[in-house]
C-alpha atoms as an extended CHARMM CRD file, in Angstrom:
* protein
*
       104  EXT
         1         1  MET       CA              0.1650000000        0.4550000000       -0.0220000000  PROA      1               0.0000000000
         2         2  ARG       CA              3.0540000000        2.3150000000        0.7480000000  PROA      2               0.0000000000
         3         3  ASN       CA              4.4700000000        1.8880000000       -2.5520000000  PROA      3               0.0000000000
         4         4  ILE       CA              1.4120000000        2.8230000000       -4.2640000000  PROA      4               0.0000000000
         5         5  LEU       CA              0.9980000000        6.0640000000       -2.0700000000  PROA      5               0.0000000000
         6         6  ARG       CA              4.5660000000        6.8690000000       -3.1660000000  PROA      6               0.0000000000
         7         7  ASN       CA              4.2040000000        6.0260000000       -6.8070000000  PROA      7               0.0000000000
         8         8  GLY       CA              0.8690000000        7.9570000000       -6.9710000000  PROA      8               0.0000000000
         9         9  LEU       CA              2.5400000000       10.8980000000       -5.7460000000  PROA      9               0.0000000000
        10        10  ILE       CA              5.2000000000       10.4550000000       -7.5920000000  PROA      10              0.0000000000
        11        11  LEU       CA              3.5600000000       10.5870000000      -10.8800000000  PROA      11              0.0000000000
        12        12  THR       CA              0.9030000000       13.6970000000       -9.5190000000  PROA      12              0.0000000000
        13        13  MET       CA              3.9030000000       15.3800000000       -8.9880000000  PROA      13              0.0000000000
        14        14  LEU       CA              5.6230000000       14.7270000000      -12.1670000000  PROA      14              0.0000000000
        15        15  SER       CA              2.4410000000       15.5470000000      -14.2640000000  PROA      15              0.0000000000
        16        16  ILE       CA              2.0450000000       18.7170000000      -12.6790000000  PROA      16              0.0000000000
        17        17  ALA       CA              5.4790000000       19.6950000000      -13.4680000000  PROA      17              0.0000000000
        18        18  LEU       CA              5.4810000000       19.1470000000      -17.1510000000  PROA      18              0.0000000000
        19        19  VAL       CA              1.9200000000       21.2500000000      -17.8190000000  PROA      19              0.0000000000
        20        20  SER       CA              3.2420000000       23.7360000000      -15.6860000000  PROA      20              0.0000000000
        21        21  CYS       CA              6.4160000000       23.9780000000      -17.9240000000  PROA      21              0.0000000000
        22        22  ARG       CA              4.8970000000       23.9100000000      -21.1970000000  PROA      22              0.0000000000
        23        23  ASP       CA              4.4840000000       26.7320000000      -23.3820000000  PROA      23              0.0000000000
        24        24  GLU       CA              1.0050000000       28.3610000000      -23.2730000000  PROA      24              0.0000000000
        25        25  ASN       CA              2.4540000000       32.0120000000      -25.6250000000  PROA      25              0.0000000000
        26        26  ARG       CA              1.9550000000       30.1230000000      -28.9070000000  PROA      26              0.0000000000
        27        27  GLU       CA             -1.5590000000       29.6690000000      -30.0190000000  PROA      27              0.0000000000
        28        28  ALA       CA             -3.6910000000       28.7990000000      -33.0180000000  PROA      28              0.0000000000
        29        29  ASN       CA             -4.3890000000       32.1230000000      -33.2710000000  PROA      29              0.0000000000
        30        30  ASP       CA             -1.3630000000       33.7240000000      -33.6130000000  PROA      30              0.0000000000
        31        31  MET       CA             -0.5370000000       33.3580000000      -37.0700000000  PROA      31              0.0000000000
        32        32  ASP       CA             -2.0800000000       37.0160000000      -37.4560000000  PROA      32              0.0000000000
        33        33  ASP       CA              1.1670000000       38.4950000000      -35.7010000000  PROA      33              0.0000000000
        34        34  GLU       CA              3.9230000000       38.8670000000      -37.9730000000  PROA      34              0.0000000000
        35        35  SER       CA              6.6960000000       36.9250000000      -35.7270000000  PROA      35              0.0000000000
        36        36  ALA       CA              4.7300000000       34.0200000000      -35.4060000000  PROA      36              0.0000000000
        37        37  ILE       CA              4.4760000000       33.9510000000      -39.1840000000  PROA      37              0.0000000000
        38        38  ARG       CA              8.4050000000       34.4210000000      -39.1080000000  PROA      38              0.0000000000
        39        39  GLU       CA              8.9200000000       31.8120000000      -37.0540000000  PROA      39              0.0000000000
        40        40  GLU       CA              6.6060000000       29.6660000000      -39.0350000000  PROA      40              0.0000000000
        41        41  MET       CA              7.9510000000       30.0930000000      -42.2160000000  PROA      41              0.0000000000
        42        42  ASN       CA             11.6930000000       30.2530000000      -40.7450000000  PROA      42              0.0000000000
        43        43  LEU       CA             11.9610000000       33.6140000000      -42.2480000000  PROA      43              0.0000000000
        44        44  ASN       CA             15.3140000000       35.9960000000      -41.8820000000  PROA      44              0.0000000000
        45        45  ALA       CA             15.1260000000       39.3370000000      -40.2900000000  PROA      45              0.0000000000
        46        46  ASP       CA             15.6830000000       41.0400000000      -43.9650000000  PROA      46              0.0000000000
        47        47  ASP       CA             12.7830000000       39.4610000000      -45.4040000000  PROA      47              0.0000000000
        48        48  LYS       CA              9.9070000000       41.3940000000      -45.5190000000  PROA      48              0.0000000000
        49        49  VAL       CA              6.1420000000       40.5140000000      -44.1920000000  PROA      49              0.0000000000
        50        50  GLU       CA              3.1620000000       42.3020000000      -45.2440000000  PROA      50              0.0000000000
        51        51  ILE       CA             -0.4720000000       41.3560000000      -43.8760000000  PROA      51              0.0000000000
        52        52  SER       CA             -3.3100000000       43.1950000000      -44.7590000000  PROA      52              0.0000000000
        53        53  GLU       CA             -5.7100000000       44.6190000000      -42.0400000000  PROA      53              0.0000000000
        54        54  ASP       CA             -8.2510000000       41.7180000000      -41.5270000000  PROA      54              0.0000000000
        55        55  GLY       CA             -4.8990000000       38.8980000000      -41.6970000000  PROA      55              0.0000000000
        56        56  ASP       CA             -6.6220000000       37.2850000000      -44.7920000000  PROA      56              0.0000000000
        57        57  LYS       CA             -3.8350000000       38.3010000000      -47.4620000000  PROA      57              0.0000000000
        58        58  ILE       CA              0.1200000000       37.6190000000      -46.5410000000  PROA      58              0.0000000000
        59        59  LYS       CA              2.8110000000       39.1220000000      -48.8280000000  PROA      59              0.0000000000
        60        60  ILE       CA              6.2170000000       37.4820000000      -48.1040000000  PROA      60              0.0000000000
        61        61  GLU       CA              9.3050000000       39.2500000000      -50.2900000000  PROA      61              0.0000000000
        62        62  THR       CA             12.4920000000       37.2200000000      -49.5940000000  PROA      62              0.0000000000
        63        63  SER       CA             15.9760000000       38.5790000000      -49.1870000000  PROA      63              0.0000000000
        64        64  GLU       CA             16.9420000000       36.0390000000      -52.3730000000  PROA      64              0.0000000000
        65        65  GLY       CA             13.9960000000       38.0160000000      -54.5080000000  PROA      65              0.0000000000
        66        66  ASP       CA             11.0850000000       35.5800000000      -54.0270000000  PROA      66              0.0000000000
        67        67  GLU       CA              7.5840000000       36.9380000000      -53.2700000000  PROA      67              0.0000000000
        68        68  ILE       CA              5.0100000000       34.4720000000      -51.2830000000  PROA      68              0.0000000000
        69        69  LYS       CA              1.3200000000       35.4950000000      -51.7200000000  PROA      69              0.0000000000
        70        70  ILE       CA             -1.0740000000       33.6770000000      -49.2360000000  PROA      70              0.0000000000
        71        71  LYS       CA             -5.0500000000       34.4790000000      -49.4770000000  PROA      71              0.0000000000
        72        72  LYS       CA             -7.7350000000       32.8490000000      -47.6960000000  PROA      72              0.0000000000
        73        73  ASP       CA            -11.2930000000       33.2540000000      -49.0790000000  PROA      73              0.0000000000
        74        74  ASP       CA            -14.0680000000       31.4880000000      -47.4340000000  PROA      74              0.0000000000
        75        75  GLY       CA            -12.8530000000       28.2990000000      -46.5810000000  PROA      75              0.0000000000
        76        76  GLU       CA            -10.5010000000       28.2280000000      -49.0000000000  PROA      76              0.0000000000
        77        77  TYR       CA             -6.2930000000       29.0710000000      -49.6980000000  PROA      77              0.0000000000
        78        78  LYS       CA             -3.9080000000       29.9210000000      -52.2930000000  PROA      78              0.0000000000
        79        79  LYS       CA             -0.4810000000       30.1000000000      -52.3070000000  PROA      79              0.0000000000
        80        80  LYS       CA              1.6110000000       31.4300000000      -55.4440000000  PROA      80              0.0000000000
        81        81  VAL       CA              5.1720000000       32.0380000000      -55.0950000000  PROA      81              0.0000000000
        82        82  ASP       CA              7.4690000000       33.8250000000      -58.1930000000  PROA      82              0.0000000000
        83        83  ARG       CA             11.0150000000       32.9030000000      -57.3360000000  PROA      83              0.0000000000
        84        84  ALA       CA             13.8570000000       34.8920000000      -58.8850000000  PROA      84              0.0000000000
        85        85  ASP       CA             15.0710000000       32.7400000000      -60.9600000000  PROA      85              0.0000000000
        86        86  GLY       CA             11.4470000000       33.1270000000      -62.7820000000  PROA      86              0.0000000000
        87        87  THR       CA              9.8050000000       30.1050000000      -62.1480000000  PROA      87              0.0000000000
        88        88  GLU       CA              6.1300000000       29.9510000000      -60.6170000000  PROA      88              0.0000000000
        89        89  SER       CA              4.3040000000       27.5880000000      -59.0820000000  PROA      89              0.0000000000
        90        90  LYS       CA              0.6140000000       27.8600000000      -57.3930000000  PROA      90              0.0000000000
        91        91  ILE       CA             -0.9840000000       25.9490000000      -54.6760000000  PROA      91              0.0000000000
        92        92  LYS       CA             -5.0530000000       26.0500000000      -54.1970000000  PROA      92              0.0000000000
        93        93  ILE       CA             -6.8390000000       24.0360000000      -51.1070000000  PROA      93              0.0000000000
        94        94  ASP       CA            -10.4540000000       24.3760000000      -51.4460000000  PROA      94              0.0000000000
        95        95  ASP       CA            -12.4400000000       21.5060000000      -49.3850000000  PROA      95              0.0000000000
        96        96  GLY       CA             -9.6270000000       19.4980000000      -48.4830000000  PROA      96              0.0000000000
        97        97  GLU       CA             -8.9150000000       19.3220000000      -52.6390000000  PROA      97              0.0000000000
        98        98  VAL       CA             -5.4470000000       20.1390000000      -52.7710000000  PROA      98              0.0000000000
        99        99  LYS       CA             -4.5650000000       21.6900000000      -56.5720000000  PROA      99              0.0000000000
       100       100  ILE       CA             -0.8130000000       21.8230000000      -57.5010000000  PROA      100             0.0000000000
       101       101  LYS       CA              0.1450000000       23.8910000000      -60.5210000000  PROA      101             0.0000000000
       102       102  ARG       CA              3.8200000000       24.7470000000      -61.2580000000  PROA      102             0.0000000000
       103       103  ASP       CA              5.2820000000       27.1700000000      -64.2100000000  PROA      103             0.0000000000
       104       104  ASN       CA              8.7450000000       26.5450000000      -65.4930000000  PROA      104             0.0000000000
């Protein structure tokens, strides 16, 4: 009985320690923040990020000359990447259906 109580107490203390140490600052709604977008997409400090007031459009210009545009419309997501070498790619996600188009 003593071992059961001791092990239960140790497990309780461990779970409390793990829950209290987690990072609660990162939330899904944090994507409107420019610093969260920079962190999620691994962008450099030299890259320019523009976010529309409603948060539905994001434009990123990288230091290499690439231009990335992300747009959200009623559950539909579009991502357009214009690379500095002249290639272009488009990704469209609509109701779980993914369409990819690449131009060389």
